[in-house]
Short mmCIF file of C-alpha atoms and ligand atoms in Angstrom, two decimals:
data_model
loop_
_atom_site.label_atom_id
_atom_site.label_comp_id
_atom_site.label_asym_id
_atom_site.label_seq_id
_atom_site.Cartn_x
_atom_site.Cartn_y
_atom_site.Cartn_z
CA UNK A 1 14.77 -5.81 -34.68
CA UNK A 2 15.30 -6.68 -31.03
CA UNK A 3 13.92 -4.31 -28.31
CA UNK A 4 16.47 -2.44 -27.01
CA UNK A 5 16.04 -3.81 -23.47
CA UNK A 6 16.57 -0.84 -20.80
CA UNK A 7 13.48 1.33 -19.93
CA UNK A 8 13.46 4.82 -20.65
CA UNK A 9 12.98 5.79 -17.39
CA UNK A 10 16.35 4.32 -16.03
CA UNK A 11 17.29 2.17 -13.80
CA UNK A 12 18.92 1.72 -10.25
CA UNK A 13 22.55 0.68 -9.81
CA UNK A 14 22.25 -1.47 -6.83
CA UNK A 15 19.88 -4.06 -5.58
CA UNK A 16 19.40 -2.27 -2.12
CA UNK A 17 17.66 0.36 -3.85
CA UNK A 18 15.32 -1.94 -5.24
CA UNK A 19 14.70 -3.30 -1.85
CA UNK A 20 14.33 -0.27 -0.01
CA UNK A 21 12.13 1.54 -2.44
CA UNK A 22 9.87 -1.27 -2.25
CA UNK A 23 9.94 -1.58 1.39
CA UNK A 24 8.73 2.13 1.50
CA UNK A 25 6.07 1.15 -0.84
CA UNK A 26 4.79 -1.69 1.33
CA UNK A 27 5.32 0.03 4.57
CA UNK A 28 2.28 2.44 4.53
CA UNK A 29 -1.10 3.07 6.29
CA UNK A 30 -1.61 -0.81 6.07
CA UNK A 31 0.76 -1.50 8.51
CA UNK A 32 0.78 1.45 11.12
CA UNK A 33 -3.07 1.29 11.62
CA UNK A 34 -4.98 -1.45 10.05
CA UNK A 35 -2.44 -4.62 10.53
CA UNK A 36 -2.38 -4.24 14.57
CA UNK A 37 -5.86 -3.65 14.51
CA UNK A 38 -7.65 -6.56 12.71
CA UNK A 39 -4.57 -8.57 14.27
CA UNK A 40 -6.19 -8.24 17.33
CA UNK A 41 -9.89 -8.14 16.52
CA UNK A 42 -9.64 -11.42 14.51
CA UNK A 43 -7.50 -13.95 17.02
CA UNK A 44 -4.68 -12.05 17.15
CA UNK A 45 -1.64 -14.67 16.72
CA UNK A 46 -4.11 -17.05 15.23
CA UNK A 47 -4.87 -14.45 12.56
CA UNK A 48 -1.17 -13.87 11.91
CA UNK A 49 -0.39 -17.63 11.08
CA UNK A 50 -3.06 -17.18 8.77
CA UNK A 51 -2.10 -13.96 7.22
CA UNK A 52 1.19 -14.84 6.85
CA UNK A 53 -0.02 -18.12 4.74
CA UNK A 54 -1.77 -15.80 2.37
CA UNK A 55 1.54 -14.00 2.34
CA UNK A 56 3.52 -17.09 1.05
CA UNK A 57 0.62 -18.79 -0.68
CA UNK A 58 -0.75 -15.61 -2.54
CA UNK A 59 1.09 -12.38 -1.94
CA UNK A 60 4.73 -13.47 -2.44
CA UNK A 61 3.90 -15.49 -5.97
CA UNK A 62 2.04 -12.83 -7.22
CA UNK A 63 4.33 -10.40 -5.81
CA UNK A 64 7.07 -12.34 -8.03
CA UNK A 65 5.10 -12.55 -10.95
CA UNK A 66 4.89 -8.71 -11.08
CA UNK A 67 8.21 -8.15 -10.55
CA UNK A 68 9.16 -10.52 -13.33
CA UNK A 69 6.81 -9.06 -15.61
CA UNK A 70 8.32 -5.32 -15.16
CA UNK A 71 12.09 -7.04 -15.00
CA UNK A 72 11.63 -9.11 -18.50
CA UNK A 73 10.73 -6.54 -19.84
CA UNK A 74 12.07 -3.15 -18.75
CA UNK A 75 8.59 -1.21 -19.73
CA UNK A 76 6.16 0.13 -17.79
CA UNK A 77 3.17 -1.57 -17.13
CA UNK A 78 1.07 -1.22 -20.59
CA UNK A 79 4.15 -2.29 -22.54
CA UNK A 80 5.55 -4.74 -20.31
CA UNK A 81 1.66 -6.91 -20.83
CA UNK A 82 1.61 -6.21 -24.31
CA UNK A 83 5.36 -7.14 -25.12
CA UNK A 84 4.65 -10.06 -23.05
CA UNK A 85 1.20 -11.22 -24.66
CA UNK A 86 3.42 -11.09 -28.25
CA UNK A 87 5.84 -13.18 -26.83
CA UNK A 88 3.41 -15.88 -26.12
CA UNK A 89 0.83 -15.50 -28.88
CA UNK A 90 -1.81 -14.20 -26.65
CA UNK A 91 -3.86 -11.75 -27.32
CA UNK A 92 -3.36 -7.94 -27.09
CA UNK A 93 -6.17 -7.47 -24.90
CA UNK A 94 -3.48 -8.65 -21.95
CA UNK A 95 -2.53 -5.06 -22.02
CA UNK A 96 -6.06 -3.35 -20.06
CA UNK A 97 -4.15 -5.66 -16.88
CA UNK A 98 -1.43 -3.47 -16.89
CA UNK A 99 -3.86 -0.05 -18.08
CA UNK A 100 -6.16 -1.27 -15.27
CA UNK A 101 -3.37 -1.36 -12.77
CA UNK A 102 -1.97 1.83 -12.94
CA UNK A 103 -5.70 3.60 -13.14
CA UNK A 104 -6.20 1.52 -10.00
CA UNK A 105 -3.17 3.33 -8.57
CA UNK A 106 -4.16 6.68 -9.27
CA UNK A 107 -7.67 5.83 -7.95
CA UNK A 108 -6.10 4.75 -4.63
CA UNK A 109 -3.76 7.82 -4.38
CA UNK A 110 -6.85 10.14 -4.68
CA UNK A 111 -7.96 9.17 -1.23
CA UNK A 112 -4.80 8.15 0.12
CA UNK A 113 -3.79 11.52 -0.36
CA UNK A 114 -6.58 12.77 1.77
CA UNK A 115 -5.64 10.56 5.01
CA UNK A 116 -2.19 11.48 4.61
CA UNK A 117 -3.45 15.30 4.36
CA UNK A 118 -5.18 14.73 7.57
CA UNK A 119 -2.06 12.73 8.76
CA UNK A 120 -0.16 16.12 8.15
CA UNK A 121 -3.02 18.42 9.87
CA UNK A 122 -2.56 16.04 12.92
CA UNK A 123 1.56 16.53 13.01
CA UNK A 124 0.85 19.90 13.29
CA UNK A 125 -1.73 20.27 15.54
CA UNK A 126 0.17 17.50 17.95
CA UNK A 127 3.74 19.57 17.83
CA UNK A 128 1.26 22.23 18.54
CA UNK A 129 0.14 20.78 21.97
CA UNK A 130 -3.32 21.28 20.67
CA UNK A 131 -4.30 17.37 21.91
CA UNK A 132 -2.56 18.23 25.24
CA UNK A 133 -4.65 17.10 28.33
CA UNK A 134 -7.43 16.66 25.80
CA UNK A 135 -10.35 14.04 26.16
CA UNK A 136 -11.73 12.10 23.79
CA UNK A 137 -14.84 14.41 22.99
CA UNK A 138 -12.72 17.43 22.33
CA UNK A 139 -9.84 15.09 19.80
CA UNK A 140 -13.33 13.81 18.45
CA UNK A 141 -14.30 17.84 18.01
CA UNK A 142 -11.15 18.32 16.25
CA UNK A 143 -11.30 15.58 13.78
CA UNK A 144 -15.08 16.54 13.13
CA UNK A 145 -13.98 20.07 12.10
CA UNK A 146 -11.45 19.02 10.18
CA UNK A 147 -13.93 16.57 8.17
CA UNK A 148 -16.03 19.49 7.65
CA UNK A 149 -13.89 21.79 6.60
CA UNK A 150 -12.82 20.93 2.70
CA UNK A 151 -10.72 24.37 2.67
CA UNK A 152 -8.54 22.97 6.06
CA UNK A 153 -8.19 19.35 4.24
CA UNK A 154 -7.52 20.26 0.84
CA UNK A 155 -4.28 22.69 1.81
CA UNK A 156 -2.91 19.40 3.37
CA UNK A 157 -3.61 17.50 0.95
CA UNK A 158 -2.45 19.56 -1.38
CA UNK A 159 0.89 20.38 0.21
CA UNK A 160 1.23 16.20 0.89
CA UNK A 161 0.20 15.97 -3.34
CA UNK A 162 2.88 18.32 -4.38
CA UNK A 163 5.17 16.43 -2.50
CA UNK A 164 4.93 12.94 -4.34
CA UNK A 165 4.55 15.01 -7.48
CA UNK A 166 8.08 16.60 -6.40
CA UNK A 167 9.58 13.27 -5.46
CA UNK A 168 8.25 11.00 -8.39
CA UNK A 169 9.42 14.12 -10.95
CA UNK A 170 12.79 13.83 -9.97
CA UNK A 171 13.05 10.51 -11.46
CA UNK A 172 13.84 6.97 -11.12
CA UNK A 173 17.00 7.37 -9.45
CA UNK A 174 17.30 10.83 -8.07
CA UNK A 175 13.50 10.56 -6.92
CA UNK A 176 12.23 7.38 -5.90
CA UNK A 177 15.49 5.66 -5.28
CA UNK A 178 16.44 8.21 -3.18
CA UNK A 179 13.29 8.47 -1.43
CA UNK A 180 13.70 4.70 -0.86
CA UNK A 181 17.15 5.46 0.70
CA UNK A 182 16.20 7.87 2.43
CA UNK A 183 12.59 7.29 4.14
CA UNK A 184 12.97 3.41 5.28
CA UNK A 185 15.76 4.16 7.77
CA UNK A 186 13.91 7.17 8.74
CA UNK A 187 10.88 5.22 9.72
CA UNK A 188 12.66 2.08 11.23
CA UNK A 189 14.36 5.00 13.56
CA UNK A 190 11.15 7.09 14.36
CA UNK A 191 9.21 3.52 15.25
CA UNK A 192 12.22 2.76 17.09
CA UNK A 193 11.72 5.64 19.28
CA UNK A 194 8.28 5.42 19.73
CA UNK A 195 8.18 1.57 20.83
CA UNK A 196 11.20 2.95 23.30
CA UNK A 197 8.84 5.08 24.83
CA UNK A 198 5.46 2.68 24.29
CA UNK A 199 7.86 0.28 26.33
CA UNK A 200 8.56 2.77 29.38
CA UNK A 201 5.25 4.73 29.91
CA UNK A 202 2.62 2.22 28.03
CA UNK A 203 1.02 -1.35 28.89
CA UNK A 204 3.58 -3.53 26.88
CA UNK A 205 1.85 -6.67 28.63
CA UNK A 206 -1.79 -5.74 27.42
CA UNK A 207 -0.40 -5.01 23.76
CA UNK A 208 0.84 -7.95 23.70
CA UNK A 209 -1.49 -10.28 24.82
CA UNK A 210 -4.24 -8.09 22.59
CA UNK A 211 -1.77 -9.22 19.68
CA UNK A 212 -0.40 -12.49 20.00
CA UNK A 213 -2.97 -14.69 21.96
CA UNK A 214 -4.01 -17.92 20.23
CA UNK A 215 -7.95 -17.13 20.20
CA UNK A 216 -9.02 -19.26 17.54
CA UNK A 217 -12.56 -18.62 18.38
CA UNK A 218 -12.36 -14.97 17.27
CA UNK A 219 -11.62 -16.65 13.52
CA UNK A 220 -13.94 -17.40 10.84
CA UNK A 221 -14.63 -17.46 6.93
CA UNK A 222 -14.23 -13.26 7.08
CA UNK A 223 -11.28 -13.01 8.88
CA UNK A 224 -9.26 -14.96 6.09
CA UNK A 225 -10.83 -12.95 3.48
CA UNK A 226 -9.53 -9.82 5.90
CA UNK A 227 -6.25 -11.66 5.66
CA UNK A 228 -5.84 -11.82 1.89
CA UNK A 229 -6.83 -8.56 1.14
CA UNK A 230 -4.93 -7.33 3.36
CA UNK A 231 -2.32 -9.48 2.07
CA UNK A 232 -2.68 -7.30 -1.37
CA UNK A 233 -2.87 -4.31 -0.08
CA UNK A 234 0.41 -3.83 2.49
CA UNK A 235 2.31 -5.43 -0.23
CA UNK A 236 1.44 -3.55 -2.70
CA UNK A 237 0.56 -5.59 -5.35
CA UNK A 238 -1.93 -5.60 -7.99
CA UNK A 239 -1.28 -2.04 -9.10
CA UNK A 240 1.28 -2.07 -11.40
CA UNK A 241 3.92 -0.48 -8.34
CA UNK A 242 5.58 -3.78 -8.48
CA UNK A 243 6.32 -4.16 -12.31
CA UNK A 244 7.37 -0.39 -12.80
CA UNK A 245 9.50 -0.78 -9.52
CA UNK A 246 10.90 -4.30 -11.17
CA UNK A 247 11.64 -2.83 -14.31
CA UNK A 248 13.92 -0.38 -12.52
CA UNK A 249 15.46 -3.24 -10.41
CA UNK A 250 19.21 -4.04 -11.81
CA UNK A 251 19.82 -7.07 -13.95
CA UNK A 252 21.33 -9.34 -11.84
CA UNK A 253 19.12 -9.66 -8.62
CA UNK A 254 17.99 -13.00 -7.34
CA UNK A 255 13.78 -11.71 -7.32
CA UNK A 256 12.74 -14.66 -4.56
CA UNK A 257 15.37 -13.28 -1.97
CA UNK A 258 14.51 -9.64 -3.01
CA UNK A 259 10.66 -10.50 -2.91
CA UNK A 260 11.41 -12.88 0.38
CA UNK A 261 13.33 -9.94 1.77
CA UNK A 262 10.48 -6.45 1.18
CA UNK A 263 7.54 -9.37 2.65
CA UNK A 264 9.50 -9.84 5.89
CA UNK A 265 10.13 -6.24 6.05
CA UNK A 266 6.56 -5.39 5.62
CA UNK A 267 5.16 -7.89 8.29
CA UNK A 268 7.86 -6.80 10.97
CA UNK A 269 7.27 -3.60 10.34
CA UNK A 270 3.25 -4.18 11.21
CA UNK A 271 3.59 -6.20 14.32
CA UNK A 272 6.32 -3.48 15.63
CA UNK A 273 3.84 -0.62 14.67
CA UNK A 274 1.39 -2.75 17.15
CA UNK A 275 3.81 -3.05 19.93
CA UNK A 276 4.47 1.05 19.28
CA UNK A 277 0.36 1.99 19.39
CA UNK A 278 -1.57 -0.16 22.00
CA UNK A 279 0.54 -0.34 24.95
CA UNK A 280 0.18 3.54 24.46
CA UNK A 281 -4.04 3.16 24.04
CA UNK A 282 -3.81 0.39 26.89
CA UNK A 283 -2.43 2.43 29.33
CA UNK A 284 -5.03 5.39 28.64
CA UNK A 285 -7.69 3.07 28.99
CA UNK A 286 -8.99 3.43 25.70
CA UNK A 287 -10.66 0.88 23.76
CA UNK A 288 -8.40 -0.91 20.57
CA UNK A 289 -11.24 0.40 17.79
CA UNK A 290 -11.45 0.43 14.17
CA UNK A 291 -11.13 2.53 11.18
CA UNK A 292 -9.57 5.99 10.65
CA UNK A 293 -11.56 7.87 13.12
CA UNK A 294 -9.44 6.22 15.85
CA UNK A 295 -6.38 6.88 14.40
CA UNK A 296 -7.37 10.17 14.88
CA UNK A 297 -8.99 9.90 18.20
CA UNK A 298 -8.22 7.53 20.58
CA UNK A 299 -4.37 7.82 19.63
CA UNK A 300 -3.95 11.71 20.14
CA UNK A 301 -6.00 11.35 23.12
CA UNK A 302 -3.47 9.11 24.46
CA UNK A 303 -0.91 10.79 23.66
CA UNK A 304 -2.12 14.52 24.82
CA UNK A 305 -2.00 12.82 28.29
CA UNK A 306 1.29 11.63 28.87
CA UNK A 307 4.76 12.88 29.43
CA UNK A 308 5.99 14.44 25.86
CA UNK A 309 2.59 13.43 24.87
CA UNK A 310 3.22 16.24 22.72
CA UNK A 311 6.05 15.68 20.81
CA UNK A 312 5.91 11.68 21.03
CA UNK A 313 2.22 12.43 18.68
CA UNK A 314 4.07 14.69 16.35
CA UNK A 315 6.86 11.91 16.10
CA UNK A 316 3.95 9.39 15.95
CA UNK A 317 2.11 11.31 13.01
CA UNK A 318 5.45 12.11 11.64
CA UNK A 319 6.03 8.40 10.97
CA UNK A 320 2.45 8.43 9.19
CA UNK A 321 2.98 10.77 6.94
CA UNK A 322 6.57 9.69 5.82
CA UNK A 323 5.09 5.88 5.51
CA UNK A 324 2.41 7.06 3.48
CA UNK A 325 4.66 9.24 1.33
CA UNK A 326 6.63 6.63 0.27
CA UNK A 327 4.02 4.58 -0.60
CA UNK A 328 2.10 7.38 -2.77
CA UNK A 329 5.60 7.80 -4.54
CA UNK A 330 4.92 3.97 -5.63
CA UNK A 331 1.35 4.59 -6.60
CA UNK A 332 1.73 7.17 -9.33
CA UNK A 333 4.69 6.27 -11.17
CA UNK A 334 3.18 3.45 -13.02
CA UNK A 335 0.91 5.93 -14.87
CA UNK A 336 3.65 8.21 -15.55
CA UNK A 337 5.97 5.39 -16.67
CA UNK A 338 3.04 4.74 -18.84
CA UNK A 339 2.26 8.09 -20.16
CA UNK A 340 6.33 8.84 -21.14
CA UNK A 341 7.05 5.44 -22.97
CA UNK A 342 3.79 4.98 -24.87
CA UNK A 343 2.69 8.74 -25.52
CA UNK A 344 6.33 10.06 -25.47
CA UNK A 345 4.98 12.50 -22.51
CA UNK A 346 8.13 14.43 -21.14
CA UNK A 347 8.18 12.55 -17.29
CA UNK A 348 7.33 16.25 -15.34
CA UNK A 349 4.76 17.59 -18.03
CA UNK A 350 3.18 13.35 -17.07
CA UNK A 351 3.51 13.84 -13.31
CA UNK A 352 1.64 17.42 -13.52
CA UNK A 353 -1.32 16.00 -15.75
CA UNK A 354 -1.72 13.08 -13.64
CA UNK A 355 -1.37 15.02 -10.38
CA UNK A 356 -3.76 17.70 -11.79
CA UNK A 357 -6.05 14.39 -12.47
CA UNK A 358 -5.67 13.11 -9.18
CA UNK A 359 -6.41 16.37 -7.39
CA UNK A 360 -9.13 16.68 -9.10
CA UNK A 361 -10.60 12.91 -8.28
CA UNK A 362 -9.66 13.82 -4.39
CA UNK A 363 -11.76 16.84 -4.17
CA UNK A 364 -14.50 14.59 -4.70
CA UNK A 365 -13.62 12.26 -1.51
CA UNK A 366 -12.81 15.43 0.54
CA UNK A 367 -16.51 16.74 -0.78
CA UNK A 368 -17.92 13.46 0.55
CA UNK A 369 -17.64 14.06 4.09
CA UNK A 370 -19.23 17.73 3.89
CA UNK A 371 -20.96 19.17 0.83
CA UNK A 372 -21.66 15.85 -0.73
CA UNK A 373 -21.69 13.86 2.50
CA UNK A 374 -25.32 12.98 1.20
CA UNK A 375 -24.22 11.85 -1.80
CA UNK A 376 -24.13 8.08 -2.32
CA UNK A 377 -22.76 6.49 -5.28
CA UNK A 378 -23.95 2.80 -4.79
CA UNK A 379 -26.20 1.36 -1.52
CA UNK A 380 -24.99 3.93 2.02
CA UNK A 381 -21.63 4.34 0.26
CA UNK A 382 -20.12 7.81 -0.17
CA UNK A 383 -17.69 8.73 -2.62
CA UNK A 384 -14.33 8.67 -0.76
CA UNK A 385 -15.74 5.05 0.29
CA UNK A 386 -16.93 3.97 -2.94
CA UNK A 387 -13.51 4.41 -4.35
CA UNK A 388 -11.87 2.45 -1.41
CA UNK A 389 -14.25 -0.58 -1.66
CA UNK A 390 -14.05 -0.28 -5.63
CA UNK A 391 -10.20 -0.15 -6.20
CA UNK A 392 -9.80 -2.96 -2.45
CA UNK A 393 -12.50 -5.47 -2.62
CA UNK A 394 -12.65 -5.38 -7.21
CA UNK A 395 -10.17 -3.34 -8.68
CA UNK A 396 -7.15 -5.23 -6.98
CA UNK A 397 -8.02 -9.14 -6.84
CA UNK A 398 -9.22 -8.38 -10.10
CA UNK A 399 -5.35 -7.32 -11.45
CA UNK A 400 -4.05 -9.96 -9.06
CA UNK A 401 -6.10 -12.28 -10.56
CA UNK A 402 -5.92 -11.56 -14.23
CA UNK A 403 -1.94 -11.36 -13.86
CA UNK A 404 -1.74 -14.90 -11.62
CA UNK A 405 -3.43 -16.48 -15.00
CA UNK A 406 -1.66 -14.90 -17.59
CA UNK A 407 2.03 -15.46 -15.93
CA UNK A 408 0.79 -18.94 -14.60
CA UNK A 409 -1.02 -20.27 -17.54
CA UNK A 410 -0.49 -18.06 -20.40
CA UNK A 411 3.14 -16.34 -20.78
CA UNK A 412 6.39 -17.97 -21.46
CA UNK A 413 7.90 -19.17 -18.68
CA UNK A 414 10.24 -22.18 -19.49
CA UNK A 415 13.37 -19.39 -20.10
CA UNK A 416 13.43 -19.12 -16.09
CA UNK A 417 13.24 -23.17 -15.47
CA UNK A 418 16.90 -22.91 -14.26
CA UNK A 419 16.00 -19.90 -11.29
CA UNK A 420 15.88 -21.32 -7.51
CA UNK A 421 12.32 -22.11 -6.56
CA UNK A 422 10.77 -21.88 -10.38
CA UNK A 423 8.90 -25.13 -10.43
CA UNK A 424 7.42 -24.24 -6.76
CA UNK A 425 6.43 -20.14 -7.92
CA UNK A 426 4.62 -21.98 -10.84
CA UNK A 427 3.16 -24.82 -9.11
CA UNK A 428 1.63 -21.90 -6.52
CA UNK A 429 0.69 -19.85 -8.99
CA UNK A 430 -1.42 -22.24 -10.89
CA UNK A 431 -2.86 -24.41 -8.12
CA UNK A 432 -2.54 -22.34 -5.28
CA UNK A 433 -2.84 -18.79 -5.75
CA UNK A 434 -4.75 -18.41 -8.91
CA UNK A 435 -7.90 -20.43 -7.32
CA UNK A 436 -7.51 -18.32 -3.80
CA UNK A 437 -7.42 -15.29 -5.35
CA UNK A 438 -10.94 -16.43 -7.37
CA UNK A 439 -12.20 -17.33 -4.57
CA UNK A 440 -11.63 -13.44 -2.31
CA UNK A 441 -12.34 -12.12 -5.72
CA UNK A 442 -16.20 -13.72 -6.06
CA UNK A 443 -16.68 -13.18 -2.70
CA UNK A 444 -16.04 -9.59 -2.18
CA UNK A 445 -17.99 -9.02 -5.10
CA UNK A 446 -20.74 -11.27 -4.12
CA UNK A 447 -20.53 -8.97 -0.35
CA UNK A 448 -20.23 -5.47 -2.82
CA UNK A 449 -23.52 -6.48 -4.76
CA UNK A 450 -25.44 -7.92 -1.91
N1 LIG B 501 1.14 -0.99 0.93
C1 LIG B 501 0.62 0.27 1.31
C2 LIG B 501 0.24 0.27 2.78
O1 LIG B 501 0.47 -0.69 3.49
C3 LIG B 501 -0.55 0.71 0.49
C4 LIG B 501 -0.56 0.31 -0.95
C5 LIG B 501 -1.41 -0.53 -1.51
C6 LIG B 501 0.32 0.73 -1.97
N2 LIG B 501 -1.13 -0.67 -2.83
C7 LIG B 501 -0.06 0.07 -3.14
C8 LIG B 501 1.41 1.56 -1.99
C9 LIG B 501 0.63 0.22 -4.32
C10 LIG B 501 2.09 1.72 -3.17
C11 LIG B 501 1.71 1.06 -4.33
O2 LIG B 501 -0.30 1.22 3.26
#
């Protein structure tokens, strides 16, 4: 008997959905701190041409491969591999790439869901005027506290938790589609507003020199690897988000101009982010730094001491949280997909175990930096950054790699021979993407064990 061919979970009327709900995946942390950042640290437009060649050579086939995987199909992740793998007389085995993916996914939203928490505490405390006229010892004072305080992070987090719980519970249509419709034009308005006022009180001219100038000296072997992981991670691939999104997506939708379309988003959406942060940081004379201690330094510092410093850093922190909840939406309904279709789990009983598992996982990276900040689970690592080099450097080149093989090399692929741009998606896939992705993949693990 035929599969009936329509996922349980539903699916969305209209292609726009599909794009916007994936935009709000992609658009996340990634782009608001980290892309600006090792932009400019690693030859700013030099490192662009090069990150957007790991975008076309790597992320955009793989991102298509997931997508088709999830569309075929019409399962969630599990399913989709192993209905897949029977189609082509593979093995069953094809199925862990799919199981992996979506425990990679609730791995990632265990700490992802502690940033946003402190993204939250930070909204607060900036619509509270507590960064006003602030330097950057005192900022630095507040984030400390706030590290050492698990009871102040975990209500946050919590609250920020309950939230994707809330949003991925109401379903595929009423939940994330919505969300999708909802959140993107939000945040293309709020960064709007903020580059407005970057423009008229910040250092455009520094920002964008810091960005955009050719320094080709500032590249080398690590700054591509930077560029293809990062590649993964804005677009979201490698943990199953993109075949439980496809599955969702309606039947007739071109996937290249769909796929073409969210990448294009996603990289705008970075380089504006830039142009909204460092003129702000330039004009305080702070230095461009790393990591998410700045995010929660340098920016509220800069902020707290200009006109409507105030409620420009709750607008700022605003956007954070919003681009990082619809992201998390993205992250935990593969598993859930997973849990309802192959264990016939009712979708909010699914959402509550997994969000009870997740919660549970994240008290462990909130632990790290206080009662088990001496803790180390492999060489100087704590937990919260065990589970971030784990799930970015292994975890995720490892999906991305498995699935480049299997849909390059393994599945059934002649029934799409007929689609605009097949021969060229395969051709990448098999000579272009699966060996680069080998490559990232041997050497991150090479840097993790050394
Ligand atoms: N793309 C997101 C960002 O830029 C983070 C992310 C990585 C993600 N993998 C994902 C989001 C999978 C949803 C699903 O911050």
């Amino acid at each position: 008997m035929k599969r009936q061919a329509s996922s349980d979970q539903g699916m969305w009327r209209r292609q726009i959905t599909f794009l916007l709900a994936s935009s709000g995946s992609a658009i996340g942390l990634g782009n608001i701190w980290k892309f600006p950042y090792i932009a400019g640290e690693n030859g700013g437009g030099a490192f662009i041409l090069m990150y957007l060649l790991c975008i076309t050579l790597v992320g955009i086939p793989i991102y298509m491969a997931e997508t088709v995987v999830g569309h075929e199909t019409r399962r969630n992740p599990v399913t989709a591999m192993s209905i897949l793998a029977k189609q082509a007389g593979q093995s069953q085995r094809w199925r862990w790439v799919g199981g992996v993916a979506c425990l990679t996914g609730l791995i990632v939203l265990s700490y992802f869901t502690v940033v946003a928490g402190w993204g939250l505490h930070y909204l607060v405390n900036a619509f509270e005027g507590a960064f006003q006229n602030e330097g950057s010892y005192a900022v630095r004072g507040i984030f400390i506290d706030l590290l050492s305080d698990p009871v102040a992070m975990l209500r946050y987090q919590s609250l920020f938790l309950m939230t994707v719980m809330l949003v991925v519970g109401l379903g595929v249509r009423a939940g994330l589609g919505v969300a999708g419709h909802v959140m993107v034009p939000l945040m293309l308005l709020m960064l709007g507003l903020l580059i407005a006022y970057s423009h008229s009180l910040g250092d455009m001219s520094a920002a964008i020199d810091f960005m955009f100038s050719f320094d080709t000296d500032a590249l080398n072997w690590n700054s591509f690897l930077v560029a293809l992981g990062h590649a993964f991670f804005s677009l979201s691939i490698g943990m199953g988000a993109m075949m439980a999104y496809g599955a969702y997506m309606p039947k007739r939708t071109s996937i290249p101009s769909m796929v073409f379309a969210v990448a294009s988003i996603d990289l705008l959406f970075a380089m504006f982010a830039g142009l909204a942060i460092f003129p702000i940081v330039f004009a305080s004379g702070l230095a461009p730094g790393e990591g998410p201690g700045l995010m929660f330094v340098s920016l509220p510092v800069a902020f707290g001491n200009m006109l409507y410093g105030s409620f420009m850093g709750a607008l700022f922190f605003a956007l954070v949280v919003v681009a990082a909840l619809s992201s998390a939406v993205a992250l935990l309904e593969p598993a859930v997909a997973w849990l309802n279709e192959r264990r016939g789990i009712p979708r909010p009983i699914g959402v509550l175990l997994l969000g009870v598992l997740v919660w549970l996982l994240s008290l462990m990276s909130m632990f790290s930096f206080n009662a088990l900040q001496h803790v180390e689970v492999v060489s100087g690592l704590n937990i919260f950054e065990f589970l971030d080099g784990l799930s970015a450097n292994v975890l995720l080149p490892g999906v991305g790699f498995a699935l480049a093989v299997f849909v390059g090399w393994r599945m059934d692929v002649q029934k799409f021979s007929h689609r605009r741009f097949f021969s060229l998606w395969i051709w990448l896939l098999r000579y272009v993407t699966t060996p680069a992705v080998l490559v990232i993949f041997v050497t991150a693990l090479i840097q993790h064990v050394a």
